[in-house]
Coordinates of C-alpha atoms and ligand atoms in Angstrom, one line a residue:
Chain E
M329 CA 30.3 -55.7 -28.0
K330 CA 32.6 -53.3 -26.2
Y331 CA 32.8 -55.1 -23.1
V332 CA 32.0 -52.1 -20.9
S333 CA 28.4 -50.3 -21.2
E334 CA 26.7 -53.7 -21.9
F335 CA 28.0 -54.6 -18.2
Q336 CA 26.0 -51.7 -16.8
D337 CA 22.5 -52.4 -17.5
R338 CA 20.1 -50.7 -15.5
N339 CA 17.5 -53.5 -15.3
A340 CA 19.9 -56.2 -14.3
V341 CA 21.4 -53.9 -11.7
Q342 CA 18.0 -53.5 -10.3
Y343 CA 17.2 -57.6 -10.4
L344 CA 20.6 -58.5 -8.9
A345 CA 20.3 -55.6 -5.9
A346 CA 16.8 -57.1 -5.1
S347 CA 18.1 -60.4 -5.2
I348 CA 21.3 -59.5 -2.7
R349 CA 18.3 -57.6 -0.6
E350 CA 16.0 -60.5 -0.3
R351 CA 18.8 -63.3 0.5
V352 CA 20.5 -61.1 3.2
A353 CA 17.3 -60.1 5.0
G354 CA 17.6 -60.4 8.6
K355 CA 21.3 -61.6 8.4
D356 CA 24.4 -60.1 8.9
L357 CA 27.4 -60.4 6.3
T358 CA 30.7 -58.3 6.0
I359 CA 32.4 -58.6 2.5
M360 CA 36.1 -57.5 2.1
E361 CA 36.6 -55.8 -1.7
V362 CA 40.4 -56.6 -1.5
C363 CA 41.0 -54.4 -4.8
G364 CA 41.3 -50.6 -4.7
T365 CA 39.5 -50.5 -8.4
H366 CA 36.5 -52.1 -6.4
T367 CA 36.5 -49.7 -4.0
M368 CA 36.4 -46.8 -6.5
A369 CA 34.0 -48.7 -8.5
I370 CA 31.5 -49.3 -6.0
A371 CA 31.8 -45.6 -4.7
R372 CA 31.3 -43.8 -8.3
S373 CA 28.7 -45.9 -9.5
G374 CA 26.5 -45.5 -6.0
L375 CA 26.2 -49.2 -5.5
R376 CA 26.2 -49.2 -1.9
E377 CA 23.0 -47.3 -1.7
L378 CA 21.1 -50.4 -3.4
L379 CA 22.6 -52.9 -0.8
P380 CA 21.1 -53.8 2.4
D381 CA 22.2 -52.3 5.8
Q382 CA 23.2 -55.7 7.2
L383 CA 25.9 -55.9 4.4
T384 CA 29.0 -54.3 5.1
L385 CA 31.6 -53.9 2.7
I386 CA 34.9 -53.2 4.0
S387 CA 38.1 -52.3 1.9
G388 CA 41.1 -54.1 1.7
P389 CA 44.8 -53.6 1.0
G390 CA 44.5 -53.9 -3.0
C391 CA 45.7 -50.6 -3.8
P392 CA 49.7 -50.6 -4.5
V393 CA 50.2 -47.3 -3.9
C394 CA 48.5 -47.5 -0.5
V395 CA 50.4 -50.4 0.8
T396 CA 53.6 -49.0 -0.6
D397 CA 55.9 -48.7 2.7
V398 CA 57.4 -45.2 4.1
S399 CA 60.8 -46.4 3.7
Y400 CA 60.6 -47.2 0.0
I401 CA 59.3 -43.7 -0.6
D402 CA 62.4 -42.5 1.4
R403 CA 64.8 -44.6 -0.7
A404 CA 63.4 -43.3 -3.8
I405 CA 63.5 -40.0 -2.6
A406 CA 67.1 -40.5 -1.7
L407 CA 67.8 -42.0 -5.3
S408 CA 66.5 -38.8 -6.8
R409 CA 68.8 -36.8 -5.0
M410 CA 71.9 -38.5 -6.6
H411 CA 73.6 -36.9 -9.2
G412 CA 72.9 -38.2 -13.1
T413 CA 69.7 -39.9 -11.9
V414 CA 66.6 -39.6 -13.4
I415 CA 63.4 -41.4 -11.6
A416 CA 60.6 -42.6 -13.5
T417 CA 57.3 -43.3 -12.0
F418 CA 53.6 -44.0 -12.4
G419 CA 52.1 -40.4 -11.3
D420 CA 50.3 -41.8 -8.1
L421 CA 53.4 -42.2 -6.0
M422 CA 54.4 -38.6 -6.6
R423 CA 52.3 -37.3 -3.7
V424 CA 52.7 -40.3 -1.3
P425 CA 54.3 -38.7 2.0
G426 CA 57.6 -40.3 3.0
S427 CA 59.3 -39.4 6.1
D428 CA 59.9 -36.1 5.3
S429 CA 59.4 -35.1 1.9
T430 CA 57.5 -36.4 -1.2
L431 CA 58.6 -36.8 -4.8
E432 CA 56.4 -33.9 -6.0
K433 CA 58.5 -31.8 -3.5
E434 CA 61.6 -33.0 -4.8
R435 CA 61.1 -32.3 -8.2
A436 CA 60.0 -29.1 -7.3
N437 CA 63.5 -28.8 -5.8
G438 CA 65.1 -29.6 -9.0
A439 CA 65.4 -33.5 -8.9
D440 CA 64.6 -35.3 -12.0
I441 CA 61.5 -37.0 -11.7
R442 CA 59.4 -38.1 -14.6
I443 CA 55.9 -39.4 -15.0
V444 CA 55.5 -42.4 -17.2
T445 CA 52.3 -44.6 -17.7
S446 CA 54.4 -47.9 -18.8
A447 CA 57.5 -49.2 -17.5
M448 CA 58.4 -49.5 -21.2
D449 CA 58.6 -45.8 -21.5
A450 CA 61.1 -45.5 -18.6
L451 CA 63.2 -48.0 -20.6
F452 CA 62.7 -45.8 -23.8
M453 CA 64.0 -42.8 -21.6
A454 CA 66.9 -44.7 -20.6
G455 CA 67.8 -45.5 -24.4
Q456 CA 67.5 -41.8 -25.0
K457 CA 69.6 -40.8 -22.0
A458 CA 72.9 -42.1 -22.3
G459 CA 75.3 -40.6 -19.6
Q460 CA 72.4 -40.9 -17.0
R461 CA 70.5 -43.5 -15.2
V462 CA 67.1 -44.0 -15.5
I463 CA 65.4 -45.8 -12.2
F464 CA 61.9 -46.9 -12.5
L465 CA 59.8 -47.3 -9.3
G466 CA 58.3 -50.8 -9.9
I467 CA 55.4 -51.4 -7.6
G468 CA 52.3 -53.1 -8.4
F469 CA 50.7 -56.4 -8.0
E470 CA 50.3 -59.5 -10.3
T471 CA 48.4 -57.6 -12.8
T472 CA 51.4 -55.1 -13.2
I473 CA 54.8 -57.5 -12.3
P474 CA 54.4 -59.0 -16.0
T475 CA 54.8 -55.9 -17.9
V476 CA 57.9 -54.8 -15.5
G477 CA 59.2 -58.2 -16.2
V478 CA 59.1 -57.9 -20.0
V479 CA 60.7 -54.3 -19.9
I480 CA 63.9 -56.1 -17.7
Q481 CA 64.1 -58.7 -20.3
S482 CA 63.9 -56.1 -23.0
A483 CA 66.7 -54.4 -21.0
K484 CA 68.7 -57.4 -21.2
S485 CA 68.2 -58.2 -24.8
R486 CA 68.7 -54.7 -25.8
H487 CA 72.0 -54.3 -23.7
I488 CA 70.6 -51.3 -22.0
R489 CA 72.8 -50.8 -19.1
N490 CA 71.4 -47.4 -17.5
F491 CA 68.1 -48.8 -16.8
Y492 CA 67.1 -50.1 -13.1
V493 CA 64.0 -51.2 -11.2
L494 CA 63.6 -50.5 -7.7
S495 CA 61.2 -53.3 -7.1
S496 CA 58.4 -53.3 -4.5
H497 CA 56.0 -55.7 -6.1
K498 CA 53.8 -57.7 -4.2
I499 CA 51.4 -60.5 -4.5
M500 CA 48.0 -60.8 -3.1
P501 CA 47.3 -63.9 -1.5
P502 CA 49.6 -63.6 1.4
A503 CA 47.9 -60.4 2.5
M504 CA 44.6 -61.7 2.2
K505 CA 46.0 -64.8 4.6
A506 CA 47.3 -62.1 7.0
L507 CA 44.0 -60.7 7.2
C508 CA 42.2 -63.9 7.9
E509 CA 44.6 -64.3 10.8
G510 CA 43.8 -60.7 12.3
D511 CA 41.0 -59.5 14.3
V512 CA 38.6 -58.1 11.7
R513 CA 35.6 -60.0 10.8
I514 CA 35.4 -61.0 7.2
D515 CA 33.2 -63.6 5.6
G516 CA 34.3 -63.6 2.3
F517 CA 36.4 -61.9 -0.3
L518 CA 35.5 -60.3 -3.5
C519 CA 39.0 -60.9 -5.3
P520 CA 40.4 -58.6 -7.8
G521 CA 39.8 -58.9 -11.2
H522 CA 43.0 -58.1 -12.9
V523 CA 45.2 -60.1 -10.4
S524 CA 43.3 -62.8 -11.3
T525 CA 43.6 -62.1 -15.2
I526 CA 47.2 -63.0 -14.8
T527 CA 47.1 -65.6 -12.0
G528 CA 43.9 -67.6 -12.6
P529 CA 41.1 -68.0 -9.8
A530 CA 43.6 -70.9 -8.2
I531 CA 45.5 -68.7 -6.2
Y532 CA 42.9 -68.7 -3.7
D533 CA 42.3 -72.2 -3.3
D534 CA 44.3 -71.7 0.3
I535 CA 42.2 -69.4 1.4
V536 CA 39.1 -71.5 1.4
K537 CA 40.9 -74.5 2.4
Q538 CA 42.9 -73.0 5.1
Y539 CA 40.5 -70.5 6.6
G540 CA 37.0 -71.2 5.0
K541 CA 36.6 -68.1 3.5
G542 CA 34.4 -67.8 0.1
C543 CA 36.5 -65.8 -3.0
V544 CA 34.6 -64.8 -5.7
V545 CA 36.7 -63.1 -8.6
T546 CA 34.8 -60.2 -9.9
G547 CA 34.7 -57.9 -12.5
F548 CA 34.4 -54.0 -12.2
E549 CA 31.1 -53.1 -14.3
P550 CA 28.2 -52.5 -12.1
T551 CA 26.6 -56.0 -12.9
D552 CA 29.8 -57.5 -12.2
I553 CA 30.2 -56.3 -8.7
L554 CA 26.5 -56.9 -7.8
S555 CA 26.9 -60.5 -9.5
G556 CA 30.0 -61.0 -7.4
I557 CA 28.6 -60.0 -4.2
L558 CA 25.2 -62.2 -4.9
M559 CA 27.6 -65.0 -5.2
L560 CA 29.6 -64.6 -2.4
S561 CA 26.7 -63.9 -0.1
K562 CA 24.9 -67.3 -1.5
Q563 CA 28.3 -69.2 -0.3
I564 CA 28.3 -67.5 2.9
L565 CA 25.0 -68.1 4.2
A566 CA 24.8 -71.7 2.5
K567 CA 28.2 -72.2 4.8
T568 CA 30.0 -73.6 1.4
P569 CA 32.8 -71.3 0.9
A570 CA 34.7 -71.7 -2.7
V571 CA 36.5 -70.2 -5.4
E572 CA 34.1 -68.7 -7.9
N573 CA 34.8 -66.8 -11.0
Q574 CA 32.1 -64.2 -12.2
Y575 CA 34.5 -62.7 -14.4
K576 CA 35.1 -65.3 -16.9
R577 CA 35.3 -63.2 -20.1
A578 CA 38.6 -61.7 -18.5
V579 CA 39.6 -64.6 -16.2
L580 CA 40.5 -67.9 -17.7
P581 CA 41.4 -71.0 -15.6
D582 CA 44.8 -70.7 -16.1
G583 CA 45.0 -67.0 -16.5
N584 CA 47.7 -65.9 -18.5
P585 CA 50.5 -68.4 -18.7
R586 CA 53.0 -66.2 -20.5
A587 CA 52.6 -63.3 -18.0
K588 CA 53.2 -66.0 -15.4
E589 CA 56.0 -66.9 -17.1
V590 CA 57.6 -63.8 -17.3
M591 CA 57.3 -63.2 -13.9
D592 CA 58.7 -66.3 -12.8
E593 CA 61.6 -65.9 -14.9
V594 CA 62.5 -62.4 -13.7
F595 CA 61.3 -62.3 -10.1
E596 CA 61.5 -64.6 -6.9
S597 CA 59.7 -64.6 -3.8
C598 CA 60.8 -62.2 -1.1
D599 CA 59.3 -61.2 2.4
T600 CA 58.0 -57.5 2.1
P601 CA 56.6 -54.7 4.3
W602 CA 53.2 -53.5 3.5
R603 CA 51.8 -50.2 4.9
G604 CA 49.5 -51.0 7.5
L605 CA 49.9 -54.7 7.7
G606 CA 53.8 -55.0 8.4
T607 CA 56.2 -57.4 7.2
I608 CA 54.6 -60.5 5.4
P609 CA 56.3 -63.4 4.6
A610 CA 56.7 -64.2 0.9
S611 CA 54.3 -61.5 -0.1
G612 CA 56.9 -59.8 -2.3
L613 CA 58.6 -60.1 -5.3
K614 CA 62.4 -59.4 -6.0
I615 CA 64.2 -59.3 -9.2
R616 CA 66.4 -62.6 -9.7
D617 CA 70.2 -62.7 -9.7
A618 CA 70.4 -63.3 -13.4
Y619 CA 68.8 -59.6 -13.7
A620 CA 70.5 -58.1 -11.0
S621 CA 72.6 -55.6 -13.1
W622 CA 69.0 -54.0 -13.8
D623 CA 67.9 -54.1 -9.7
A624 CA 68.6 -50.6 -8.2
S625 CA 68.4 -51.8 -4.8
V626 CA 71.8 -54.2 -5.7
Q627 CA 73.4 -51.6 -8.0
I628 CA 72.9 -48.7 -6.5
A629 CA 74.0 -48.0 -2.8
V630 CA 72.3 -45.0 -1.1
P631 CA 71.9 -44.0 2.8
V632 CA 68.4 -43.6 4.0
K633 CA 67.6 -42.8 7.5
E634 CA 64.9 -44.6 9.6
S635 CA 61.7 -44.0 8.3
R636 CA 58.7 -42.9 10.3
E637 CA 54.9 -43.0 9.4
P638 CA 53.4 -39.8 8.9
H639 CA 51.8 -38.4 12.3
G640 CA 48.5 -39.4 13.1
C641 CA 47.5 -41.1 10.0
R642 CA 45.5 -44.2 10.4
C643 CA 45.8 -46.0 6.8
G644 CA 47.1 -49.1 8.5
D645 CA 43.9 -49.4 10.1
V646 CA 41.8 -48.5 6.8
L647 CA 43.7 -50.8 4.8
T648 CA 42.9 -53.7 7.2
G649 CA 39.3 -52.8 7.3
R650 CA 39.5 -51.9 10.9
I651 CA 38.1 -48.7 10.5
Q652 CA 36.3 -46.8 7.9
P653 CA 38.3 -43.3 6.6
E654 CA 35.8 -41.1 8.6
A655 CA 37.1 -42.4 11.7
C656 CA 40.5 -41.2 11.2
P657 CA 40.8 -37.6 13.1
L658 CA 42.7 -36.3 10.0
F659 CA 40.1 -37.1 7.4
G660 CA 38.8 -34.3 5.6
N661 CA 40.8 -31.9 7.8
P662 CA 43.9 -31.6 7.2
C663 CA 44.1 -34.7 4.9
T664 CA 42.2 -34.2 1.7
P665 CA 43.3 -35.4 -1.9
D666 CA 44.9 -31.9 -2.6
Y667 CA 47.3 -32.2 0.7
P668 CA 47.1 -35.9 1.5
A669 CA 48.5 -36.8 5.0
G670 CA 48.6 -40.4 4.1
A671 CA 48.8 -43.1 1.0
C672 CA 45.3 -43.8 1.1
M673 CA 44.0 -40.5 0.2
V674 CA 46.7 -40.1 -2.7
S675 CA 45.6 -42.7 -5.0
S676 CA 42.4 -42.5 -6.8
E677 CA 42.2 -46.3 -5.9
G678 CA 42.6 -45.1 -2.1
T679 CA 39.9 -45.9 0.2
C680 CA 40.4 -42.4 1.9
A681 CA 40.0 -40.9 -1.7
A682 CA 37.1 -42.7 -2.7
H683 CA 35.3 -41.6 0.4
Y684 CA 36.5 -38.0 0.3
K685 CA 35.4 -37.9 -3.4
Y686 CA 32.1 -39.5 -3.3
G687 CA 31.4 -38.2 -0.1
F688 CA 29.3 -41.2 1.0
H689 CA 29.3 -42.3 4.9
R690 CA 29.5 -46.3 4.9
K691 CA 26.7 -48.1 6.2
Chain O
M242 CA 47.6 -47.0 -11.4
C243 CA 46.0 -50.4 -11.4
L244 CA 43.4 -49.4 -14.1
A245 CA 42.8 -52.1 -16.7
V246 CA 40.2 -51.2 -19.6
P247 CA 38.9 -53.3 -22.6
M248 CA 40.4 -52.1 -25.9
R249 CA 39.8 -53.3 -29.5
I250 CA 43.1 -53.6 -31.5
V251 CA 43.3 -52.1 -34.8
K252 CA 46.7 -52.1 -36.0
I253 CA 49.5 -54.7 -35.1
D254 CA 53.3 -53.9 -35.5
G255 CA 55.8 -56.5 -34.3
N256 CA 55.6 -56.1 -30.5
S257 CA 53.4 -53.3 -30.5
A258 CA 49.8 -52.6 -31.4
V259 CA 47.3 -49.6 -31.4
A260 CA 44.2 -50.1 -29.4
E261 CA 41.2 -47.9 -29.5
A262 CA 38.2 -47.7 -27.0
G263 CA 35.8 -44.9 -27.7
E264 CA 37.6 -41.8 -28.7
I265 CA 40.9 -43.0 -27.0
S266 CA 43.6 -44.7 -29.2
Q267 CA 46.7 -45.7 -27.5
T268 CA 50.1 -47.7 -28.4
I269 CA 50.3 -50.9 -26.6
D270 CA 52.8 -53.7 -26.1
I271 CA 51.3 -57.3 -27.1
Q272 CA 54.2 -59.3 -25.6
L273 CA 52.1 -60.8 -23.0
V274 CA 49.6 -62.0 -25.3
P275 CA 51.1 -63.9 -28.2
S276 CA 47.9 -64.9 -30.1
I277 CA 46.3 -61.3 -30.6
Q278 CA 44.7 -60.5 -34.1
L279 CA 43.2 -57.3 -35.5
N280 CA 39.7 -56.3 -33.9
D281 CA 40.5 -58.6 -30.9
Y282 CA 39.4 -57.0 -27.5
V283 CA 41.9 -57.4 -25.0
I284 CA 42.7 -55.8 -21.5
V285 CA 45.3 -53.1 -21.6
H286 CA 47.1 -52.1 -18.2
A287 CA 50.0 -49.9 -17.7
G288 CA 50.7 -49.7 -21.5
F289 CA 50.5 -53.5 -22.2
A290 CA 47.8 -56.1 -23.3
I291 CA 47.6 -58.4 -20.7
Q292 CA 44.5 -60.8 -21.9
K293 CA 42.0 -61.3 -24.6
M294 CA 38.4 -60.8 -23.8
D295 CA 36.5 -64.1 -24.3
E296 CA 33.7 -63.3 -26.4
S297 CA 31.8 -66.4 -25.8
Y298 CA 31.8 -65.8 -21.9
A299 CA 30.7 -62.5 -22.2
R300 CA 27.8 -63.3 -24.2
E301 CA 26.8 -66.0 -21.8
A302 CA 27.1 -63.3 -19.0
L303 CA 24.7 -60.7 -21.1
E304 CA 22.1 -63.0 -21.7
L305 CA 21.6 -63.8 -18.2
F306 CA 21.2 -60.3 -17.9
E307 CA 18.6 -59.9 -20.8
E308 CA 16.6 -62.4 -18.6
M309 CA 17.0 -60.5 -15.4
G310 CA 15.9 -57.3 -17.4
R311 CA 12.6 -59.1 -18.7
I312 CA 11.7 -60.5 -14.9
S313 CA 12.3 -57.8 -13.0
Ligands
SF4_1228 S1 42.2 -39.8 6.0 FE1 44.2 -39.2 5.4 S2 45.4 -39.3 7.3 FE2 43.5 -40.6 7.9 S3 44.2 -42.6 7.2 FE3 43.0 -41.7 5.4 S4 45.3 -41.2 4.2 FE4 45.7 -41.6 6.5

């Protein structure tokens, strides 16, 4: 078993899509796929074409690059301009617009900014660059946070003193709750599979209890997504909201206990700003005092001007499901993946990028 | 940056391992999944194994799909 192609079976896809159409006929449902990887998978596989018109899928705030606040980018840029500093970042952040520059532009102007695919690579870099400081831009949800935690622990145990993390890590449930309190209709959530791989499905219990919305933890292959939508539709129509797990092969009831332990040991809860959603209480994770020596926000003071959102960009409305990207006046002209005006057009998991790339018009 | 994919473990060396998927082979960190063994499939994200795939649940799902294929 390769755990990929088997879950793309055409017959099963047809069967599941037909079951959804049959069930939803004459009803009217709105489901939010929270996770950017779901948005991308749905766009790429053309699943939307198989779904009935009455079933509206809206994209949520689950793309870490897209919800990174402008002020964070501005701070990263300010740090990159400091002497003796190397910035290590996931590639997606390079082109996210700050108030008046991007990391990509700063690199073209001579800043030492390196793309890494793992926080561990940034730590190795620090080991090789004595005399310089390496700052890793730590963004991401529960999926990524334990990996950064392991790296910070390694920095401590190996006494690497020139490595820092600028943490803007975020956790998913508070943002979902904020959406439940908002004015956008959501009948149920397709919950992010790989966040849940770490946490287990229980983190969504409150959303069911407090807001009566169904939550189905869902995988990323076409049969997974359709099964998830079918399970959720059944719940919504029967008015029996619950937390269900479609993605059992990767999401165990307790998640990954080791990863949760690391996350808890290195990070603690804080309020944090989300692009488009504003500051959400207890939705962020900051580095604990015991690891403050590796916390860039504690160790490196740098003046940052007041931030401003890119003019005219409606990422905030896209991230909350209020509008589809095509409704943004900048969509496609001038905002494209090559010249993004907003963060949602930058990351391959961004809703605007998915819409642009696959040119589909949502139903 | 959120991509996470199943890969097979082909070599283990302390805290790291070599994992493969199709033509791609990658060195990954395995500290988050202590029970890892050779030939296990793991989900790889940002250079780390973040979970072992559960074969029995995967088979269960596939059997269901096969059945769907027969009736559709
Ligand atoms: S199309 Fe561009 S400018 Fe408009 S919301 Fe999306 S990212 Fe922002």
